[in-house]
Structures are given as structure tokens and as C-alpha cells.
Short mmCIF file of C-alpha atoms and ligand atoms in Angstrom, two decimals:
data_model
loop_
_atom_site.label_atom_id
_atom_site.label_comp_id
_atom_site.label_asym_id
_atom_site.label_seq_id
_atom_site.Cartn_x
_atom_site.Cartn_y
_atom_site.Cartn_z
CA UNK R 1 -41.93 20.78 5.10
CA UNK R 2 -41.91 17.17 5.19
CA UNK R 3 -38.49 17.01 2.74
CA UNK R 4 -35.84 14.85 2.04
CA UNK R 5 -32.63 15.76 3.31
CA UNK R 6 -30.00 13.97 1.07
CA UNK R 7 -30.49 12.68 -2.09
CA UNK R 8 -30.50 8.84 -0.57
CA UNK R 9 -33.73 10.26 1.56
CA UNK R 10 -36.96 8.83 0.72
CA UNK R 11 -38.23 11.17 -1.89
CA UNK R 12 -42.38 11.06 -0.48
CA UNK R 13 -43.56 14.68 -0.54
CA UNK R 14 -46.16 16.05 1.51
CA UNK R 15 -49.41 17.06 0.54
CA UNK R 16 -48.51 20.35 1.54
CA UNK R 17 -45.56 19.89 -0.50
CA UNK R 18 -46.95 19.03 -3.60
CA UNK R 19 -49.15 22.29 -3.28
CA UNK R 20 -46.17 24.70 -2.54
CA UNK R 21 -45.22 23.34 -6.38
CA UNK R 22 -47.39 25.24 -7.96
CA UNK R 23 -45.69 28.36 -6.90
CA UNK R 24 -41.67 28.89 -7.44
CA UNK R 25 -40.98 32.29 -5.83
CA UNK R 26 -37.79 31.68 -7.31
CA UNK R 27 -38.95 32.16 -11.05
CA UNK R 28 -38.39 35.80 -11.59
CA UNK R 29 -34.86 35.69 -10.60
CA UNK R 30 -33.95 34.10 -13.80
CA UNK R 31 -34.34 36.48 -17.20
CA UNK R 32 -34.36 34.51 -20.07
CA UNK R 33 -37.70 32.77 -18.41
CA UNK R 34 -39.38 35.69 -19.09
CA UNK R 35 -38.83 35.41 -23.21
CA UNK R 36 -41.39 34.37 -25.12
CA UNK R 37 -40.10 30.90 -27.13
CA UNK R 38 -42.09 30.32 -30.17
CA UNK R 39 -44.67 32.99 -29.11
CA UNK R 40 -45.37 31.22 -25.60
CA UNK R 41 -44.69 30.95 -22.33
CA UNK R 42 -41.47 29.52 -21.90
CA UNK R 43 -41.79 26.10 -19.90
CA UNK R 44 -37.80 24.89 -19.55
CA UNK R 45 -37.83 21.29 -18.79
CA UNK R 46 -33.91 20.46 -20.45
CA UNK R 47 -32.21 20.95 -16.87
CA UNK R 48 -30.18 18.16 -16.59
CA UNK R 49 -28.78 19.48 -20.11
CA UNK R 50 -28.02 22.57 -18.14
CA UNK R 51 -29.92 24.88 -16.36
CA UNK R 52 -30.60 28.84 -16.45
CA UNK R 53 -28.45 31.39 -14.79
CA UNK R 54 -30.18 33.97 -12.33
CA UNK R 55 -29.61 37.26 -12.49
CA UNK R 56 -27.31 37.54 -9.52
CA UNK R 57 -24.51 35.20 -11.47
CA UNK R 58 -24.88 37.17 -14.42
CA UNK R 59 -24.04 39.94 -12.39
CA UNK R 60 -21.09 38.28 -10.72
CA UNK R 61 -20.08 37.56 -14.52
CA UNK R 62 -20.36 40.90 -15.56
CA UNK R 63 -19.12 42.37 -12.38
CA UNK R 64 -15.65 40.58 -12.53
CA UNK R 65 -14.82 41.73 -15.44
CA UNK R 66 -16.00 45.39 -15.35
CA UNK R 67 -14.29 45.80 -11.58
CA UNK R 68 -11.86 43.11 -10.57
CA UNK R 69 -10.31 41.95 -13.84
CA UNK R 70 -6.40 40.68 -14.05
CA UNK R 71 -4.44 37.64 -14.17
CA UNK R 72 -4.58 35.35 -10.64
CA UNK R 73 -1.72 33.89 -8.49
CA UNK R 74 1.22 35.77 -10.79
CA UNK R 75 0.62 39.69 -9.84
CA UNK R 76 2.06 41.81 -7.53
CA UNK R 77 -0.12 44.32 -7.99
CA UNK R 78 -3.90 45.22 -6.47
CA UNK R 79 -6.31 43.74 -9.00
CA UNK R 80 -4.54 40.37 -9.44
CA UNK R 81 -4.26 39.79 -6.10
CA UNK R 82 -8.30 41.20 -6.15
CA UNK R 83 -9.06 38.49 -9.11
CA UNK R 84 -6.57 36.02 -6.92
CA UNK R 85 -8.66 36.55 -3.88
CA UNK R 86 -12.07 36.01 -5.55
CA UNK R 87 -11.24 32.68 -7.44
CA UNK R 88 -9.86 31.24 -4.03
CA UNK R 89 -12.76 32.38 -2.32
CA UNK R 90 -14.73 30.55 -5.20
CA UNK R 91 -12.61 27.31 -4.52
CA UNK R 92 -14.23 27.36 -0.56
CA UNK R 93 -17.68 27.66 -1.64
CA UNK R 94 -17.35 24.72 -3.83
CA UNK R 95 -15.78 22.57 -0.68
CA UNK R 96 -18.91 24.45 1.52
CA UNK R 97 -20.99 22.65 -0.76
CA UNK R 98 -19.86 19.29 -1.16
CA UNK R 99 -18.66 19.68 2.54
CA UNK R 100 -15.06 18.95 1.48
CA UNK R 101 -12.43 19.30 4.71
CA UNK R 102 -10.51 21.84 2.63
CA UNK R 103 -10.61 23.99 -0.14
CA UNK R 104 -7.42 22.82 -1.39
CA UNK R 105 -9.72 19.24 -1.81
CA UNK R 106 -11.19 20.91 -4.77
CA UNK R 107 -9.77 21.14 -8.47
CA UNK R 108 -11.31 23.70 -10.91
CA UNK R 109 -11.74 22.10 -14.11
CA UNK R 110 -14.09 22.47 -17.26
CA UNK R 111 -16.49 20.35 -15.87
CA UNK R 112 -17.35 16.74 -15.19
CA UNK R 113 -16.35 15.53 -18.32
CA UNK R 114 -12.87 16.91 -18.06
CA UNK R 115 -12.86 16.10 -14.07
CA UNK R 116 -13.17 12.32 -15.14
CA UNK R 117 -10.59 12.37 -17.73
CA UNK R 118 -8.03 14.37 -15.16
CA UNK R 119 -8.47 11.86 -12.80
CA UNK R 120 -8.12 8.85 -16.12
CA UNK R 121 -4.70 10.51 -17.04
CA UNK R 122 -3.28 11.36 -13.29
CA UNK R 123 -4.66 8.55 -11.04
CA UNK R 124 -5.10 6.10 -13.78
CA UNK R 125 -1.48 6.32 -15.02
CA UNK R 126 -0.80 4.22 -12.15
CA UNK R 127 -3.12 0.93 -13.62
CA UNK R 128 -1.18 -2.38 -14.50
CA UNK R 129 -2.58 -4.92 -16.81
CA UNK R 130 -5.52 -6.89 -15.46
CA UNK R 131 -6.66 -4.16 -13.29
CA UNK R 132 -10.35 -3.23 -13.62
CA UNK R 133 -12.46 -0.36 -13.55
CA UNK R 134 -15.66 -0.75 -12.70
CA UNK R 135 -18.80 1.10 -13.57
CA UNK R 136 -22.41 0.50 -13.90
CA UNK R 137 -24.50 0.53 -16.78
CA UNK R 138 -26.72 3.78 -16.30
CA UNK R 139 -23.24 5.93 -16.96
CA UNK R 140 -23.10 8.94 -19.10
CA UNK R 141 -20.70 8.68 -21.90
CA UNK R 142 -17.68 10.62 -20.03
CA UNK R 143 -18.38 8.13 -17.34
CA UNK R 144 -17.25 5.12 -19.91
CA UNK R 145 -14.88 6.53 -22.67
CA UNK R 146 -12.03 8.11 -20.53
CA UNK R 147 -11.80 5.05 -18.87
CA UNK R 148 -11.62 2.82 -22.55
CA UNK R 149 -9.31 5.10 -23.35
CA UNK R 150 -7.31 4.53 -20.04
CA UNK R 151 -7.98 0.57 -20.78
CA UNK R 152 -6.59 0.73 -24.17
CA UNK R 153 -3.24 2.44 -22.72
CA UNK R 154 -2.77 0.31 -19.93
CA UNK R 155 -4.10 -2.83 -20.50
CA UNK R 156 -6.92 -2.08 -17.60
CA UNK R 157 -10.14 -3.97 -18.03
CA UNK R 158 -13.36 -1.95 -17.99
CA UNK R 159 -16.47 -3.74 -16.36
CA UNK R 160 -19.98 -2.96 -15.88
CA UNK R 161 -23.11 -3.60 -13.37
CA UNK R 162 -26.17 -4.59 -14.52
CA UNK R 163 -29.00 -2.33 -14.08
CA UNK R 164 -32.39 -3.75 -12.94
CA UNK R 165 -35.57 -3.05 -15.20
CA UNK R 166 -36.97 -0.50 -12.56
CA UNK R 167 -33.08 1.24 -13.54
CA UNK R 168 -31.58 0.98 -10.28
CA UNK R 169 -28.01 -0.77 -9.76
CA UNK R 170 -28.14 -4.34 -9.69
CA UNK R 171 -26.23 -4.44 -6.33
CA UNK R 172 -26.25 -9.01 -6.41
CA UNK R 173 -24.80 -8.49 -9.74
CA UNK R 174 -22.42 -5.32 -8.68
CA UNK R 175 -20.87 -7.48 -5.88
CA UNK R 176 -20.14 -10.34 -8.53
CA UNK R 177 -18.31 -7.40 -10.70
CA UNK R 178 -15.99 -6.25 -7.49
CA UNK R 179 -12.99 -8.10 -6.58
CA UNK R 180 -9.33 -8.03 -5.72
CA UNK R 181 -8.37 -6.32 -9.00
CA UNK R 182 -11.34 -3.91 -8.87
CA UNK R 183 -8.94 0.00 -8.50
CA UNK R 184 -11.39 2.04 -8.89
CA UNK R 185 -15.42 2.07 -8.91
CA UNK R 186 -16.82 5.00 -11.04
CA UNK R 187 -20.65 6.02 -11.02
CA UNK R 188 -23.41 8.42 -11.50
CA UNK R 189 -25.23 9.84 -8.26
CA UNK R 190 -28.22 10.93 -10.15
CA UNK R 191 -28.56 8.85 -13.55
CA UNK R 192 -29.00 11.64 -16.24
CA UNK R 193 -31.25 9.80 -18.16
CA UNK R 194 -33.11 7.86 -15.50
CA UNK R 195 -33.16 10.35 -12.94
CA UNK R 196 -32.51 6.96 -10.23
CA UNK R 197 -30.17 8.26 -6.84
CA UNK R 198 -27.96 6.12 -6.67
CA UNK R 199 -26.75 4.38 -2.81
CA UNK R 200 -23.49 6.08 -3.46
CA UNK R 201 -22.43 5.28 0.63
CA UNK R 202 -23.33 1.91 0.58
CA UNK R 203 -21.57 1.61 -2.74
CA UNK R 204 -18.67 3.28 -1.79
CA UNK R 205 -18.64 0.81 1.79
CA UNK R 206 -18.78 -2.06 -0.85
CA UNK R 207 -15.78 -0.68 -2.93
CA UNK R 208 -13.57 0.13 0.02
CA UNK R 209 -14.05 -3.71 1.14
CA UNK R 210 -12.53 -4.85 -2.16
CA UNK R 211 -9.55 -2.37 -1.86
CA UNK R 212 -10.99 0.11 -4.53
CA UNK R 213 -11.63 3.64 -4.73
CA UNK R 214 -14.71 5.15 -5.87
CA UNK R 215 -15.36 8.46 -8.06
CA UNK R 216 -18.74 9.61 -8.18
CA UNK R 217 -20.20 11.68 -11.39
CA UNK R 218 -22.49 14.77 -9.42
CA UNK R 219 -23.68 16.22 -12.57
CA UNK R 220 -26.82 15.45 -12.05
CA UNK R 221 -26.80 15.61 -8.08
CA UNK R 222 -24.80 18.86 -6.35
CA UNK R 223 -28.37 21.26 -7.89
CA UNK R 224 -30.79 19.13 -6.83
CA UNK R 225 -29.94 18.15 -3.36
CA UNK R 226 -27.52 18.59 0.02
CA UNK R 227 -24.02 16.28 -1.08
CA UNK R 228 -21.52 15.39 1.56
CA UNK R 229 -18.35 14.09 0.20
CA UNK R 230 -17.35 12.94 3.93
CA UNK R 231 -20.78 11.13 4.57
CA UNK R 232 -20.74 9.27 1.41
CA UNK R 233 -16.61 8.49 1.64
CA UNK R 234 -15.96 9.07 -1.98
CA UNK R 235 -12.82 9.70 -3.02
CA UNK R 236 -13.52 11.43 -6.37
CA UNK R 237 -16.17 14.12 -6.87
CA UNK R 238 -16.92 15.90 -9.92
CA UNK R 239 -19.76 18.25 -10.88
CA UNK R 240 -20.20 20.89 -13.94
CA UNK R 241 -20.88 24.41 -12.77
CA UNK R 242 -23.24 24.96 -15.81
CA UNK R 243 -25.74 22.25 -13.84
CA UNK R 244 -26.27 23.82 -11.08
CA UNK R 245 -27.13 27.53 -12.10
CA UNK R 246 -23.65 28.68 -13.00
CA UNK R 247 -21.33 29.36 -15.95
CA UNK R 248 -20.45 26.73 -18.84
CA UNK R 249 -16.70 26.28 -18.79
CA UNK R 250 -16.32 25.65 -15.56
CA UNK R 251 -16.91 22.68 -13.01
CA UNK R 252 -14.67 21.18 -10.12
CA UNK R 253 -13.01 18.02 -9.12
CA UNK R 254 -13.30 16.86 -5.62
CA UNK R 255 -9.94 14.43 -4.40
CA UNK R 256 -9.64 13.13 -1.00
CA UNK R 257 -6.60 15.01 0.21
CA UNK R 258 -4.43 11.93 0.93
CA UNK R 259 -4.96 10.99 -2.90
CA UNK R 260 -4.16 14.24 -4.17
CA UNK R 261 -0.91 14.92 -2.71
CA UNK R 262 0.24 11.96 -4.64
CA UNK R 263 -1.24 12.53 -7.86
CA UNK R 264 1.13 13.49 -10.63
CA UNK R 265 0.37 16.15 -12.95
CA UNK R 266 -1.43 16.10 -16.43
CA UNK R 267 -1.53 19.02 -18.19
CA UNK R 268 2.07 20.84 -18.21
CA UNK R 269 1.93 25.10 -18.15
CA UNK R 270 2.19 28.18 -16.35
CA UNK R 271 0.90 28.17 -12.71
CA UNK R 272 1.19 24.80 -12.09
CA UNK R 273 5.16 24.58 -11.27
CA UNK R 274 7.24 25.06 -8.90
CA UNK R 275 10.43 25.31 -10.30
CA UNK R 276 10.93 25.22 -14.09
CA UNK R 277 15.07 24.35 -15.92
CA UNK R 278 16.22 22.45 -18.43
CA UNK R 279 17.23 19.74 -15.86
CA UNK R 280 13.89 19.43 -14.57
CA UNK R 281 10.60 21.12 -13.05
CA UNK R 282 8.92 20.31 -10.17
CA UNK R 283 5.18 20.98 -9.18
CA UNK R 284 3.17 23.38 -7.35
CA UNK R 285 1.42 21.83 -4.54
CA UNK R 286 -2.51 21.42 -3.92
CA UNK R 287 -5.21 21.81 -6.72
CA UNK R 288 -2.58 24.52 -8.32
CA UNK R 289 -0.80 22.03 -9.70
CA UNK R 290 -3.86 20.81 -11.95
CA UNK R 291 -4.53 24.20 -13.07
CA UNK R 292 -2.06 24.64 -15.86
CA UNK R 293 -2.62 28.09 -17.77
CA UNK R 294 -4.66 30.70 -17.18
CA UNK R 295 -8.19 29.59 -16.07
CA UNK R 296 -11.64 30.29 -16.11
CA UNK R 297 -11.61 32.95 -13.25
CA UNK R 298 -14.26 34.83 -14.08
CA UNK R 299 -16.69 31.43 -15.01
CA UNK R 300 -14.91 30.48 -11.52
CA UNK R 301 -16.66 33.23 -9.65
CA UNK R 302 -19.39 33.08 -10.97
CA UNK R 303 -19.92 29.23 -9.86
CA UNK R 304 -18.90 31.16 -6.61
CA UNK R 305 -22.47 33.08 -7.00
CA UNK R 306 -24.36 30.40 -8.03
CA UNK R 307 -23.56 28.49 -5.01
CA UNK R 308 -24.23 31.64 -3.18
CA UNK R 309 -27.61 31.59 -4.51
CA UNK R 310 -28.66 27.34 -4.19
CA UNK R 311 -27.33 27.73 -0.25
CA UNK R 312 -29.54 31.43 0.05
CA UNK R 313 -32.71 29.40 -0.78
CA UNK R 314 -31.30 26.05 0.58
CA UNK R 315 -31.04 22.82 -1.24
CA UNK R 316 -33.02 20.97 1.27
CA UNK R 317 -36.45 23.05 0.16
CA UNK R 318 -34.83 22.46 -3.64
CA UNK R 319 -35.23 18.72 -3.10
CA UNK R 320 -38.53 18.95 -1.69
CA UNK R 321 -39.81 21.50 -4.52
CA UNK R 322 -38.54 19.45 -7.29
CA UNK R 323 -39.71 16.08 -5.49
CA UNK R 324 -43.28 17.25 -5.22
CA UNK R 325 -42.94 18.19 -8.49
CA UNK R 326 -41.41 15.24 -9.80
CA UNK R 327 -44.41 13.35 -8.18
CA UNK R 328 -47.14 15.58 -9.99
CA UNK R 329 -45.62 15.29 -13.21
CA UNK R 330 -45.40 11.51 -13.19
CA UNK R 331 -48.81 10.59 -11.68
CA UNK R 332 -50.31 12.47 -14.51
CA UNK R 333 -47.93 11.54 -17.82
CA UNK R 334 -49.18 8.21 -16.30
CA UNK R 335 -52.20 8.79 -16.32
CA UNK R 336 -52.00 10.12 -20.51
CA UNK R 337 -52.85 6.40 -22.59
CA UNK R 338 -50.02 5.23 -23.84
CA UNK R 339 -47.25 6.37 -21.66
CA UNK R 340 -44.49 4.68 -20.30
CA UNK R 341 -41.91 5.87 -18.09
CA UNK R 342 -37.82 4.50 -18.33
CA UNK R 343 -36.58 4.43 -14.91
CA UNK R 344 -39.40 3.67 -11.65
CA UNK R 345 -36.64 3.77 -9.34
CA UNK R 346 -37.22 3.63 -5.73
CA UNK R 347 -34.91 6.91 -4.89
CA UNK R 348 -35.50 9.20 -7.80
CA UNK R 349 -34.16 12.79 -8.69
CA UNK R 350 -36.38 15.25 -10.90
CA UNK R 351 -35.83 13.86 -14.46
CA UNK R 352 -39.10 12.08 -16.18
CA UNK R 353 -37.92 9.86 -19.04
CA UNK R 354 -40.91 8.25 -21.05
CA UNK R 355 -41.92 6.93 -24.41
CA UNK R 356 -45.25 7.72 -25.88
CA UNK R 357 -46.76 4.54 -27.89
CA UNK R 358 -46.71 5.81 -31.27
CA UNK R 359 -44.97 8.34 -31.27
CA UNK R 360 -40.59 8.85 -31.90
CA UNK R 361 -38.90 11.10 -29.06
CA UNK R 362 -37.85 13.16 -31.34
CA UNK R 363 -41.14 13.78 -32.83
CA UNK R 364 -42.55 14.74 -29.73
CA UNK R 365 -39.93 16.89 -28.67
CA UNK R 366 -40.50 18.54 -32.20
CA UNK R 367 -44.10 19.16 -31.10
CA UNK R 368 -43.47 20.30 -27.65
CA UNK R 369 -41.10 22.68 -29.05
CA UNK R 370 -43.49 24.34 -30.51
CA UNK R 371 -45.87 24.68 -27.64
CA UNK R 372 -42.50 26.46 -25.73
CA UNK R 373 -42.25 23.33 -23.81
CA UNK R 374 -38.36 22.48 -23.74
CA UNK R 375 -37.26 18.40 -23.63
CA UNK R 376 -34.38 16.74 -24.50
CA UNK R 377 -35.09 13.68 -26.70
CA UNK R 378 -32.47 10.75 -27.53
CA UNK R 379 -29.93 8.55 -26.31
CA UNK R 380 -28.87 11.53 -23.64
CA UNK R 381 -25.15 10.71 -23.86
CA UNK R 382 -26.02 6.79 -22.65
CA UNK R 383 -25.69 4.64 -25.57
CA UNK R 384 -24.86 1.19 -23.48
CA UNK R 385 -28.01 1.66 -21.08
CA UNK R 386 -30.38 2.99 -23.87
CA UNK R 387 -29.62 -0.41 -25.43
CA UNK R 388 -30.09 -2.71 -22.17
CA UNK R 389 -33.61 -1.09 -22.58
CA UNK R 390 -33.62 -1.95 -26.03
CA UNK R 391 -34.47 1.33 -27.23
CA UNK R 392 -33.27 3.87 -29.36
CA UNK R 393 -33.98 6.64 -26.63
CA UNK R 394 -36.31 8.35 -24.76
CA UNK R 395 -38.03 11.67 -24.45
CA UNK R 396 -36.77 13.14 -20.78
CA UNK R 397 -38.54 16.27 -18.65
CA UNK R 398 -35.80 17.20 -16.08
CA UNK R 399 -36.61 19.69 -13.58
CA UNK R 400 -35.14 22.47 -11.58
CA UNK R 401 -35.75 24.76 -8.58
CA UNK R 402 -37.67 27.47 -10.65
CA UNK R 403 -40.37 25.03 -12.83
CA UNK R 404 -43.69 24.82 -11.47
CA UNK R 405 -46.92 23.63 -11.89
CA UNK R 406 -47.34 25.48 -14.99
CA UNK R 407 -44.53 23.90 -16.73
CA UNK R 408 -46.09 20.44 -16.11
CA UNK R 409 -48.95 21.40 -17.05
CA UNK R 410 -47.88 22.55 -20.64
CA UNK R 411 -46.08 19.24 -20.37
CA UNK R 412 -49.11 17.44 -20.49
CA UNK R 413 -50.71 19.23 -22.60
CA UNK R 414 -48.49 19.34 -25.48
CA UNK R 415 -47.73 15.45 -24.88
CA UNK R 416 -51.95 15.22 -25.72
CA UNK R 417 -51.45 17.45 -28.76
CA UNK R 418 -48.86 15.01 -29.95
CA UNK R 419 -51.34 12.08 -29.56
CA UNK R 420 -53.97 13.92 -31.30
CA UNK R 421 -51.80 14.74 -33.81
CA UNK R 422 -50.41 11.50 -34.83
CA UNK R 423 -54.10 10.17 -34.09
CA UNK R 424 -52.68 8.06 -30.91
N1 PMP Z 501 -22.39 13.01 -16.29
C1 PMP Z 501 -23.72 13.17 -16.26
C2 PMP Z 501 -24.56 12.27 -15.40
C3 PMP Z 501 -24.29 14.19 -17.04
O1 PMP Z 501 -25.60 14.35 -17.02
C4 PMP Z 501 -23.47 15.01 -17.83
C5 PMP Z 501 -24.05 16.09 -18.72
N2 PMP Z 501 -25.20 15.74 -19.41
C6 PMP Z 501 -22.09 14.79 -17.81
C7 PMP Z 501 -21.59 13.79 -17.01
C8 PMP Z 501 -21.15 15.63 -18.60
O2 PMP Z 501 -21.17 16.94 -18.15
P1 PMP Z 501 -20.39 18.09 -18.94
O3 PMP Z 501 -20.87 17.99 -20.36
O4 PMP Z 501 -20.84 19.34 -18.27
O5 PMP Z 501 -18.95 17.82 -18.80
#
């Protein structure tokens, strides 16, 4: 197969790819696509909302806690040190797939959204007035607030790049935005709402020049594509396990080991001490001391599976299935009257965003709904770069490894009902 390899790769299927599309083998390992929604085939196109769970992690779900249930890191006896072993073993898979040098790189957390506000409360404790944060203006709202928050405590100044019409980053403009104050760059791989890759390495090369560090927001990336945290010299990674085939409740947090060892703790609890007296605690070491409380071992596990699974089919043929994809579906929305798509970027993951002339987002999605086809339609948690557009929102398809042909097809089809339907 002719496929991209990273997500920076130029995304150009193959012929050949675009006609290994139509089929994904890969369908019938997940249940609920099998239920009828509204009386019809079931076309889920709301991935980068989150994405089904195959069988095998709902297994690995259901298997935890029917044979290796207890309490990790705290028992002495067989099944905690079981449940112990299996969450750890979860914590290397997640390095294995962002290619972290360690699993004790890797924090379990809820998911992005809380990764981003860990690293706000622990790293960011450290920001004097007049420092800046920068970001860019195709961030998801948990990309932006936890760093206003951060500003307002601190007296840290948040700034933003531009982002060009075609919705990729502005890079004339980011340069302006970096300088000697700049701590900390935070941005999107994949824009959620754009679907543009973003050039995280050369971004990153930028940032280090100016004396910042940079955090990168996977949500959208670690399902769609092969992500190396050493190639692209990040030094904050965070993904949500529900994104990429896995549980809700559970996500991890990348840090570059030298950063980590200095971070101070947030959240203050069981498991993440050392010592504990009235004098004074002192922390755990490694990701443990992030983990306050009992956490999500089993959702942990099963993140473990669902990793299992992307790396059994391979994310390289994932990138090259969705891509060819992602090319059918927008030559022919393009080719509907009337439709426009929001974000032409060069370097583009699977997520469609368009506006039909005539016809509100929500309105379509309405109508889609009822044909089983499954958007998201709105503002998608990007407020700022919904109004650099100047538009309310958009309607967005976002795909993943088991849509095919079919599903664009009833795509289409239902956006052509819409038309007809509001006589467009
Ligand atoms: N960043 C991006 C780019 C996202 O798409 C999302 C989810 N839509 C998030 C962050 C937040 O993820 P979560 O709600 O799983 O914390």
C-alpha cells in the first residue's frame, strides 16, 4: 500500500487504496455497529467525539472484573498484585505506542482534558508574571481554559497563532507570537474540528529555539496514525483512551522524564506518598505520584486492549484506510451544489467539516440522524476558531478504522435529502 507513515506524511492514497475503502474487514469486530439506529444501517461518522469499542476491549472490561479484580500497588495478597501487574503492564503499552523511553514517562489520567489541566496546576505553578503561553487558534476548549485559568492565577499571559483560511497554523505569524517569555507552546496534532495535522516537529524545533516547552493535545492523533513522542521532541503528550477504541474515563499523560522528576504534585491522596505525618509527607516517585486515589484500573486495562488491537491491525494501514477514505468522501460532498468544506489543509486527518448553503448544521445533522447517519454538528468545543471563520459552526464527518464506503455513501445521500428537503 502506498500509505502514509506518520501523520506529517503526505496523505495521497493510492488508487488501490481508495478501492481497499470500500471494504473494512475490521467492521464486525465492533457490536453496537450491528444495531439498527432509527431502523437503518448504522453509518457512525462522530469519531473524533469518540469512537466504538470492539469486542475484544469489552472483553478485557468484563474480564478484569469477573477474574482479576482488587485494589493495585497496596496488597499483599495474589489478586492485587494480579490487578497491580495488569495496570502496569497497561502503562507500557501506552509508552509502546507513543514510543515513550519508559513506561514510567506515562501518567494515567481521565483523559486529555484532565492531562492538560495536570500539567496547568503542576508545571504551570512554576509561571511568573509576564510569562506567556502560547497556543494557536484551531485549539479545543481544554486546550485554552486551563491555561486562562493558570493566567488568571499567575499573572501568565495567554497568546494565540493565527490560523490561515485553508486552517493550517500561520507559522510567519506563530514565529511573531514566540519569544523570550514564551514557557510553554501548547497545540492540537490533529485539529478536532478541522481535521488539519499539524507540523508538530517543526513546531516543537521552533519552540525549543525560544527556550519553551511544547505540549501537544493527541486526541485526535494517537487512533488515526503511528505517534513518536521522541521524533517529534515534545515534552507533553496527552491522549483520551475513549478516542482511540478504548474506555471513557481513562486517557494518559506523556512527560519527558527529566520534566517529570521535578514536577510537584497536584492532587493529594492515597498512593501517591511516600511518607505521610503531621510534620510533613513526601511523594512517591514516577507517574505514582500523580495518581492520587484509587484509579481507573479496570478502564486502564482496557486502554491496554485497545492498543492491543490498533497495533494487531497496525496504524500505518489505519492511516491509509481512513486517508483513502477521507479522499472519497470529500471529492464527492464537493461535488453536492452548495457545499463547502472548513479546513483544505495540506496534511489532513479523517474529519470532513462542511456547511451546506441553506441549510443550519444542526438541521442537517437532524436529518442525517434519521437516515442512521451519525455527525456531530456545532462549535465542536472551538469557540475562538469557529469565530475566526465567522461562523456559528459546522457540520463535521470524522472517520475511523471500521467506516467504509457505505458510510460515505449514506453520507451523501442523506446530505441530498437535506437539500431536497429544504428545496436547496
Ligand atoms: N482535544 C481535542 C483535539 C479533542 O478533540 C478533544 C475531545 N473532543 C479533547 C481535547 C478533549 O478530550 P476529552 O473530552 O476526552 O478529555
Amino acid at each position: 500500500m502506498n500509505a502514509p507513515l506518520t501523520l506529517e506524511g503526505v496523505l495521497r492514497p493510492a488508487a488501490a487504496d481508495q478501492a481497499a475503502a470500500a471494504a473494512a474487514p475490521w467492521a464486525a469486530d465492533f457490536p453496537i455497529l450491528a444495531r439498527p439506529v432509527r431502523a437503518r444501517r448504522l453509518a457512525y461518522l462522530d469519531n473524533g467525539a469518540t469512537t466504538q469499542k470492539p469486542q475484544g476491549v469489552i472483553q478485557a472490561l468484563a474480564d478484569f472484573y469477573e477474574q482479576s479484580n482488587a485494589n493495585i500497588h497496596r496488597g499483599v495478597h495474589w489478586l492485587s498484585q494480579h490487578a497491580t501487574d495488569l495496570y502496569e503492564q497497561a502503562r507500557s503499552r501506552v509508552a509502546g505506542l507513543l514510543n515513550a523511553p519508559n513506561s514510567q514517562d506515562v501518567i494515567f489520567v481521565r483523559g486529555t482534558t484532565e492531562a492538560i489541566n495536570l500539567v496547568a496546576q503542576t508545571w504551570g505553578q512554576s509561571l511568573a508574571p509576564g510569562d506567556e503561553i502560547l497556543v494557536t487558534d484551531m485549539e479545543h476548549h481544554s486546550n485554552i481554559v486551563p491555561w486562562q485559568l493558570l493566567c488568571a492565577r499567575t499573572g501568565a499571559v495567554l497568546r494565540h497563532a493565527r490560523v490561515t483560511d485553508s486552517g493550517e497554523i500561520d507559522l510567519d505569524d506563530f514565529r511573531s507570537c514566540l519569544n523570550a517569555r514564551t514557557r510553554l507552546v501548547a497545540l492540537a496534532h490533529v485539529s478536532n474540528a478541522l481535521g488539519t495535522v499539524n507540523p508538530v516537529a517543526e513546531i516543537t524545533r521552533l519552540a525549543r529555539e525560544a527556550g519553551a516547552l511544547v505540549l501537544v493535545d493527541g486526541a485526535q492523533a494517537v487512533a488515526h496514525a503511528p505517534v513518536d513522542v521522541q521524533a517529534l521532541d515534545c515534552d507533553f503528550y496527552a491522549f483520551s483512551g475513549h478516542k482511540i477504541y478504548g474506555p471513557t474515563g481513562i486517557g494518559a499523560l506523556y512527560v519527558r522524564a527529566s520534566i517529570l522528576q521535578k514536577l510537584a504534585p497536584w492532587q493529594g491522596g492515597g498512593d501517591m506518598i511516600h511518607t505521610v505525618s503531621f510534620e510533613g509527607s513526601t511523594w512517591a516517585e514516577g507517574p505514582q505520584r500523580f495518581e492520587a486515589g484509587t484509579p481507573n484500573i479496570a478502564g486502564a486495562v482496557a486502554l491496554g486492549a485497545a492498543i492491543d488491537y490498533v497495533q494487531s491491525i497496525g496504524l500505518p494501514v489505519i492511516a491509509a484506510h481512513e486517508s483513502a477514505l477521507l479522499a472519497e468522501a470529500t471529492e464527492r460532498m464537493l461535488a453536492l451544489p452548495g457545499v463547502r468544506l472548513v479546513g483544505t489543509a495540506r496534511h489532513k486527518a479523517g474529519i470532513l467539516s462542511f456547511l451546506v448553503d441553506g441549510i443550519h448544521p444542526h438541521d442537517l445533522g437532524t436529518i442525517l440522524d434519521t437516515e442512521g447517519v451519525a455527525i456531530r454538528a456545532g462549535h465542536h468545543c472551538a469557540m475562538p476558531l469557529m469565530a475566526r471563520f465567522g461562523i456559528p459552526g459546522t457540520a463535521r464527518a470524522s472517520l475511523a478504522l471500521y467506516n467504509t464506503q457505505a458510510d460515505i455513501d449514506a453520507l451523501v445521500a442523506g446530505v441530498r435529502k437535506a437539500q431536497k428537503l429544504f428545496g436547496v
